[in-house]
Amino acid sequence: MKRISVLMLVVAVAATAIAADNKADSFDQLVDRAIVQENDLLKILRAKHPVVETYIQDMLPDADFGAVPKNDHYFLGKLDLSRGVALDSLNPKSNSKAHVAFTQLFSVKYLPRGFAQMMLIDGTDFNRSHYDFEFVRREFLGTVRTYVINVSPKKDAGQGRFVGRIWVEDKGHNIVRFNGTYSKARGGELYMHFDSWRVNTGPDLWLPFETYSEESALPSTLGLRKLRFKAISHIWGYSTAAERNEGEFTNITVDLQSVRDKSEQAADNSPVESLRAWERQGEDNVLDRLEKANLLAPRGEIEKILD
């Protein structure tokens, strides 16, 4: 009996050790797959030129409401990751150079490129050589099961590295959400805290969709006041015009030429109905042109539900 008890104890200890080893290996494998998926996503994004729209509200402290908007800023541009994080602005340029110089000298200047960068964890070196990973817990994001992992840059990783938390979905090990900030800002620069979300747009493909940033007491570089703002960025228009045109050959159409409605209600439209149909066609043409130019987000499930 003693030999059997000792043997069972040895087996139990061995099984515990194996389980611990498998758990460590499983987490390491999870991190390795997430790194591979993130770098593969960067390769895809470098070939795309999505539209980035950013809206910012400067906030002021208020005794009754906590904070109220003071003024706002709006940026619209096309992102080109093949040249780093390059954003070609689509905003009209201001003709008042003196006003621009005064604004840059005595207030904080928001860089659209900085808000566009928040859609990426690290645009160059997201790997184990530059980052440490720590498992936190499992968590549901809606109906998506995820692993929550803390990410921190190594001491010699350099400036501008991500520090925060990522959510990795358990099927394809894609990063579907991350929040935090970037480390070691240079003189004259500020790194904001942000929360970036991605949306599933195809099999094993999660693309950046929305980024939210908010600061309530961030010290400005001038040291005169605290920076308070709220900002949200939307990203869309990943598909090119050529890709959208290719979809026309696969769309299902129904030929109704052979169908003839001979009822009394099948008369010609009234002048008012004809005018409304003409206006509606003009609106559709404008919306179609804006969508093809990537200035308007394509119709999605929300519009179908509202319709």
Short mmCIF file of C-alpha atoms in Angstrom, two decimals:
data_model
loop_
_atom_site.label_atom_id
_atom_site.label_comp_id
_atom_site.label_asym_id
_atom_site.label_seq_id
_atom_site.Cartn_x
_atom_site.Cartn_y
_atom_site.Cartn_z
CA MET A 1 0.00 0.00 0.00
CA LYS A 2 2.86 2.39 0.83
CA ARG A 3 4.51 1.72 -2.55
CA ILE A 4 1.20 2.40 -4.34
CA SER A 5 0.69 5.62 -2.36
CA VAL A 6 4.21 6.79 -3.13
CA LEU A 7 3.76 5.89 -6.80
CA MET A 8 0.46 7.80 -6.97
CA LEU A 9 2.10 10.80 -5.30
CA VAL A 10 4.96 10.76 -7.82
CA VAL A 11 2.49 10.51 -10.71
CA ALA A 12 0.43 13.39 -9.29
CA VAL A 13 3.52 15.59 -8.88
CA ALA A 14 4.64 14.75 -12.41
CA ALA A 15 1.20 15.50 -13.80
CA THR A 16 1.15 18.83 -11.99
CA ALA A 17 4.56 19.73 -13.40
CA ILE A 18 3.50 18.74 -16.91
CA ALA A 19 0.31 20.78 -16.59
CA ALA A 20 2.31 23.80 -15.44
CA ASP A 21 4.73 23.39 -18.34
CA ASN A 22 1.84 23.08 -20.81
CA LYS A 23 0.23 26.19 -19.40
CA ALA A 24 3.42 28.22 -19.86
CA ASP A 25 3.92 26.82 -23.35
CA SER A 26 0.30 27.56 -24.20
CA PHE A 27 0.65 31.22 -23.18
CA ASP A 28 3.93 31.57 -25.06
CA GLN A 29 2.30 30.07 -28.12
CA LEU A 30 -0.64 32.46 -27.76
CA VAL A 31 1.71 35.45 -27.64
CA ASP A 32 3.73 34.19 -30.62
CA ARG A 33 0.57 33.76 -32.71
CA ALA A 34 -0.73 37.20 -31.71
CA ILE A 35 2.60 38.73 -32.77
CA VAL A 36 2.46 36.95 -36.13
CA GLN A 37 -1.14 38.03 -36.74
CA GLU A 38 -0.36 41.64 -35.84
CA ASN A 39 2.63 41.80 -38.18
CA ASP A 40 0.59 40.16 -40.97
CA LEU A 41 -2.07 42.84 -40.43
CA LEU A 42 0.59 45.54 -40.82
CA LYS A 43 1.55 44.08 -44.20
CA ILE A 44 -2.10 44.28 -45.30
CA LEU A 45 -2.52 47.85 -44.02
CA ARG A 46 0.60 49.05 -45.83
CA ALA A 47 -1.13 48.23 -49.12
CA LYS A 48 -4.30 50.13 -48.16
CA HIS A 49 -5.10 53.84 -47.99
CA PRO A 50 -8.03 54.15 -45.58
CA VAL A 51 -9.73 57.40 -44.60
CA VAL A 52 -9.16 58.65 -41.04
CA GLU A 53 -11.65 61.12 -39.55
CA THR A 54 -10.82 62.69 -36.17
CA TYR A 55 -13.03 64.96 -34.06
CA ILE A 56 -11.57 66.68 -30.96
CA GLN A 57 -13.25 68.73 -28.26
CA ASP A 58 -11.21 70.96 -25.94
CA MET A 59 -12.76 70.84 -22.47
CA LEU A 60 -12.94 73.37 -19.62
CA PRO A 61 -13.58 72.58 -15.93
CA ASP A 62 -17.13 73.36 -14.82
CA ALA A 63 -18.52 73.41 -11.28
CA ASP A 64 -21.88 71.99 -12.31
CA PHE A 65 -21.08 69.56 -15.12
CA GLY A 66 -17.46 68.67 -14.37
CA ALA A 67 -16.26 69.71 -17.84
CA VAL A 68 -17.83 71.52 -20.79
CA PRO A 69 -16.64 71.89 -24.40
CA LYS A 70 -14.67 75.05 -25.21
CA ASN A 71 -13.95 74.58 -28.91
CA ASP A 72 -13.43 71.73 -31.34
CA HIS A 73 -11.16 70.54 -34.16
CA TYR A 74 -11.82 68.35 -37.17
CA PHE A 75 -9.34 66.43 -39.30
CA LEU A 76 -9.92 64.31 -42.38
CA GLY A 77 -7.19 62.55 -44.34
CA LYS A 78 -6.03 59.46 -46.18
CA LEU A 79 -3.55 57.24 -44.38
CA ASP A 80 -0.51 55.75 -46.10
CA LEU A 81 1.38 53.26 -43.91
CA SER A 82 3.83 52.41 -46.67
CA ARG A 83 5.57 55.71 -45.76
CA GLY A 84 5.44 55.18 -42.02
CA VAL A 85 2.37 56.83 -40.50
CA ALA A 86 1.77 59.42 -43.24
CA LEU A 87 -1.56 61.25 -43.38
CA ASP A 88 -2.50 63.29 -46.44
CA SER A 89 -4.97 65.91 -45.25
CA LEU A 90 -8.28 66.44 -47.04
CA ASN A 91 -9.12 69.54 -44.99
CA PRO A 92 -9.17 72.94 -46.74
CA LYS A 93 -6.01 74.90 -46.00
CA SER A 94 -6.25 78.11 -44.00
CA ASN A 95 -5.14 81.34 -45.71
CA SER A 96 -4.27 83.08 -42.45
CA LYS A 97 -0.61 82.17 -41.83
CA ALA A 98 -0.28 84.68 -38.99
CA HIS A 99 -3.21 83.10 -37.15
CA VAL A 100 -1.67 79.64 -37.59
CA ALA A 101 1.68 80.84 -36.21
CA PHE A 102 -0.03 82.49 -33.23
CA THR A 103 -2.01 79.32 -32.53
CA GLN A 104 1.08 77.12 -32.62
CA LEU A 105 3.00 79.46 -30.32
CA PHE A 106 0.48 80.01 -27.53
CA SER A 107 -1.61 76.82 -27.57
CA VAL A 108 -1.33 73.09 -28.07
CA LYS A 109 -1.18 71.96 -31.69
CA TYR A 110 -2.96 68.68 -32.42
CA LEU A 111 -1.27 66.49 -35.01
CA PRO A 112 -3.68 64.33 -37.06
CA ARG A 113 -0.82 61.89 -37.63
CA GLY A 114 -0.61 61.26 -33.87
CA PHE A 115 -4.27 60.28 -33.64
CA ALA A 116 -3.92 58.04 -36.72
CA GLN A 117 -0.97 56.30 -35.06
CA MET A 118 -3.27 55.16 -32.25
CA MET A 119 -4.77 52.54 -34.57
CA LEU A 120 -1.44 50.64 -34.34
CA ILE A 121 0.26 49.02 -31.39
CA ASP A 122 3.70 49.32 -32.91
CA GLY A 123 4.26 50.03 -36.59
CA THR A 124 7.73 48.49 -36.78
CA ASP A 125 8.84 46.25 -33.90
CA PHE A 126 5.99 44.44 -32.17
CA ASN A 127 7.93 41.36 -31.01
CA ARG A 128 9.46 39.69 -27.97
CA SER A 129 12.75 41.53 -28.46
CA HIS A 130 11.08 44.84 -27.61
CA TYR A 131 8.16 43.85 -25.36
CA ASP A 132 7.29 41.80 -22.28
CA PHE A 133 3.91 40.05 -21.99
CA GLU A 134 1.92 39.11 -18.89
CA PHE A 135 -1.32 37.12 -18.83
CA VAL A 136 -4.16 38.82 -16.90
CA ARG A 137 -7.42 36.90 -17.41
CA ARG A 138 -10.03 35.69 -19.88
CA GLU A 139 -12.78 38.12 -20.82
CA PHE A 140 -15.74 38.48 -23.17
CA LEU A 141 -15.93 41.46 -25.53
CA GLY A 142 -19.56 41.19 -26.53
CA THR A 143 -19.75 37.63 -27.86
CA VAL A 144 -16.01 37.34 -28.58
CA ARG A 145 -13.95 35.32 -26.12
CA THR A 146 -10.58 36.96 -25.53
CA TYR A 147 -7.38 36.70 -23.55
CA VAL A 148 -6.36 39.88 -21.72
CA ILE A 149 -2.60 40.50 -21.74
CA ASN A 150 -0.50 43.31 -20.29
CA VAL A 151 2.20 44.61 -22.64
CA SER A 152 5.20 46.68 -21.55
CA PRO A 153 8.34 47.72 -23.46
CA LYS A 154 11.74 46.46 -22.40
CA LYS A 155 14.14 48.93 -20.80
CA ASP A 156 16.25 49.30 -23.94
CA ALA A 157 13.33 49.22 -26.40
CA GLY A 158 13.55 52.94 -27.17
CA GLN A 159 10.95 55.72 -27.23
CA GLY A 160 7.47 55.62 -28.65
CA ARG A 161 6.76 52.02 -27.58
CA PHE A 162 3.29 50.87 -26.56
CA VAL A 163 2.55 50.27 -22.91
CA GLY A 164 -0.88 49.03 -21.91
CA ARG A 165 -3.23 46.09 -22.39
CA ILE A 166 -4.33 44.02 -25.39
CA TRP A 167 -7.31 41.71 -25.99
CA VAL A 168 -6.59 38.65 -28.17
CA GLU A 169 -9.53 36.62 -29.52
CA ASP A 170 -9.24 32.90 -28.86
CA LYS A 171 -9.91 31.54 -32.38
CA GLY A 172 -7.47 33.18 -34.76
CA HIS A 173 -5.44 34.93 -32.02
CA ASN A 174 -6.00 38.35 -33.55
CA ILE A 175 -5.75 41.48 -31.43
CA VAL A 176 -9.24 42.97 -31.35
CA ARG A 177 -8.72 45.76 -28.83
CA PHE A 178 -5.88 47.54 -27.06
CA ASN A 179 -5.63 50.54 -24.75
CA GLY A 180 -2.78 52.40 -23.14
CA THR A 181 -0.27 54.99 -24.35
CA TYR A 182 3.25 55.28 -25.77
CA SER A 183 6.36 55.62 -23.63
CA LYS A 184 9.22 58.14 -23.43
CA ALA A 185 7.86 61.15 -25.30
CA ARG A 186 10.45 63.51 -26.71
CA GLY A 187 10.70 67.18 -25.77
CA GLY A 188 7.74 69.15 -27.07
CA GLU A 189 5.64 66.04 -27.71
CA LEU A 190 2.79 64.49 -25.75
CA TYR A 191 1.51 60.92 -25.85
CA MET A 192 -2.18 60.58 -25.02
CA HIS A 193 -4.01 57.63 -23.48
CA PHE A 194 -6.31 55.89 -25.93
CA ASP A 195 -8.62 52.90 -26.43
CA SER A 196 -8.50 51.36 -29.92
CA TRP A 197 -11.06 48.88 -31.29
CA ARG A 198 -11.08 46.65 -34.35
CA VAL A 199 -13.90 45.08 -36.34
CA ASN A 200 -14.11 41.68 -38.02
CA THR A 201 -14.32 42.31 -41.78
CA GLY A 202 -13.59 38.84 -43.11
CA PRO A 203 -12.27 35.40 -42.25
CA ASP A 204 -9.47 35.88 -39.71
CA LEU A 205 -9.23 39.63 -40.47
CA TRP A 206 -9.75 42.36 -37.86
CA LEU A 207 -9.21 45.91 -39.14
CA PRO A 208 -8.85 49.12 -37.11
CA PHE A 209 -12.23 50.77 -36.80
CA GLU A 210 -12.38 53.33 -33.98
CA THR A 211 -10.06 54.98 -31.47
CA TYR A 212 -11.15 57.02 -28.44
CA SER A 213 -8.86 59.27 -26.43
CA GLU A 214 -9.54 61.44 -23.39
CA GLU A 215 -7.35 63.43 -21.00
CA SER A 216 -8.54 65.37 -17.96
CA ALA A 217 -5.29 66.80 -16.57
CA LEU A 218 -2.41 66.14 -18.95
CA PRO A 219 0.49 68.60 -18.39
CA SER A 220 1.14 70.61 -21.57
CA THR A 221 4.62 71.28 -22.90
CA LEU A 222 4.23 74.98 -22.14
CA GLY A 223 3.56 74.22 -18.48
CA LEU A 224 0.91 76.95 -18.32
CA ARG A 225 -2.20 74.80 -18.07
CA LYS A 226 -3.51 71.27 -18.00
CA LEU A 227 -4.62 69.74 -21.27
CA ARG A 228 -8.24 68.55 -21.25
CA PHE A 229 -9.86 67.09 -24.33
CA LYS A 230 -11.94 64.28 -25.81
CA ALA A 231 -11.22 62.82 -29.25
CA ILE A 232 -12.61 60.07 -31.43
CA SER A 233 -11.23 58.74 -34.71
CA HIS A 234 -13.06 56.62 -37.28
CA ILE A 235 -11.25 54.61 -39.94
CA TRP A 236 -12.89 53.29 -43.10
CA GLY A 237 -12.42 52.93 -46.86
CA TYR A 238 -9.89 50.09 -46.88
CA SER A 239 -11.11 48.70 -50.22
CA THR A 240 -9.95 50.45 -53.37
CA ALA A 241 -12.15 51.54 -56.27
CA ALA A 242 -10.84 48.62 -58.37
CA GLU A 243 -11.79 46.13 -55.65
CA ARG A 244 -15.30 47.58 -55.44
CA ASN A 245 -15.70 47.42 -59.23
CA GLU A 246 -14.71 43.74 -59.21
CA GLY A 247 -17.63 43.07 -56.87
CA GLU A 248 -20.08 44.22 -59.53
CA PHE A 249 -19.43 41.01 -61.50
CA THR A 250 -20.44 38.87 -58.53
CA ASN A 251 -23.54 40.79 -57.42
CA ILE A 252 -26.84 38.97 -57.83
CA THR A 253 -29.37 40.84 -59.99
CA VAL A 254 -32.96 39.95 -60.79
CA ASP A 255 -34.38 40.60 -64.26
CA LEU A 256 -37.88 42.00 -63.94
CA GLN A 257 -38.40 42.83 -67.62
CA SER A 258 -40.73 39.89 -68.10
CA VAL A 259 -42.90 40.92 -65.18
CA ARG A 260 -45.82 43.15 -66.16
CA ASP A 261 -48.15 44.62 -63.57
CA LYS A 262 -51.51 45.20 -65.29
CA SER A 263 -53.35 46.39 -62.24
CA GLU A 264 -54.94 49.86 -62.03
CA GLN A 265 -52.15 51.07 -59.74
CA ALA A 266 -49.51 50.45 -62.40
CA ALA A 267 -50.00 53.88 -64.01
CA ASP A 268 -47.26 56.43 -64.59
CA ASN A 269 -45.91 58.41 -61.65
CA SER A 270 -47.52 61.73 -60.84
CA PRO A 271 -45.45 64.93 -61.36
CA VAL A 272 -44.72 65.08 -57.62
CA GLU A 273 -43.64 61.42 -57.54
CA SER A 274 -41.47 61.91 -60.62
CA LEU A 275 -39.78 64.94 -59.03
CA ARG A 276 -39.13 63.02 -55.81
CA ALA A 277 -37.73 60.05 -57.77
CA TRP A 278 -35.42 62.41 -59.70
CA GLU A 279 -34.18 64.05 -56.50
CA ARG A 280 -33.66 60.66 -54.89
CA GLN A 281 -31.62 59.50 -57.88
CA GLY A 282 -29.46 62.62 -57.63
CA GLU A 283 -28.88 62.00 -53.92
CA ASP A 284 -27.93 58.39 -54.60
CA ASN A 285 -25.46 59.51 -57.29
CA VAL A 286 -23.80 61.98 -54.89
CA LEU A 287 -23.59 59.39 -52.12
CA ASP A 288 -22.17 56.84 -54.55
CA ARG A 289 -19.46 59.29 -55.68
CA LEU A 290 -18.54 60.11 -52.08
CA GLU A 291 -18.34 56.41 -51.23
CA LYS A 292 -16.14 55.65 -54.24
CA ALA A 293 -13.82 58.50 -53.23
CA ASN A 294 -13.58 56.99 -49.72
CA LEU A 295 -15.09 60.17 -48.22
CA LEU A 296 -18.20 58.37 -46.98
CA ALA A 297 -18.37 55.11 -45.08
CA PRO A 298 -20.19 52.34 -47.01
CA ARG A 299 -23.61 51.16 -45.92
CA GLY A 300 -23.53 48.58 -43.15
CA GLU A 301 -25.78 46.50 -40.97
CA ILE A 302 -26.94 49.52 -38.94
CA GLU A 303 -28.43 51.19 -42.02
CA LYS A 304 -30.24 47.99 -42.93
CA ILE A 305 -31.77 47.78 -39.46
CA LEU A 306 -32.83 51.45 -39.58
CA ASP A 307 -34.36 50.99 -43.04
#
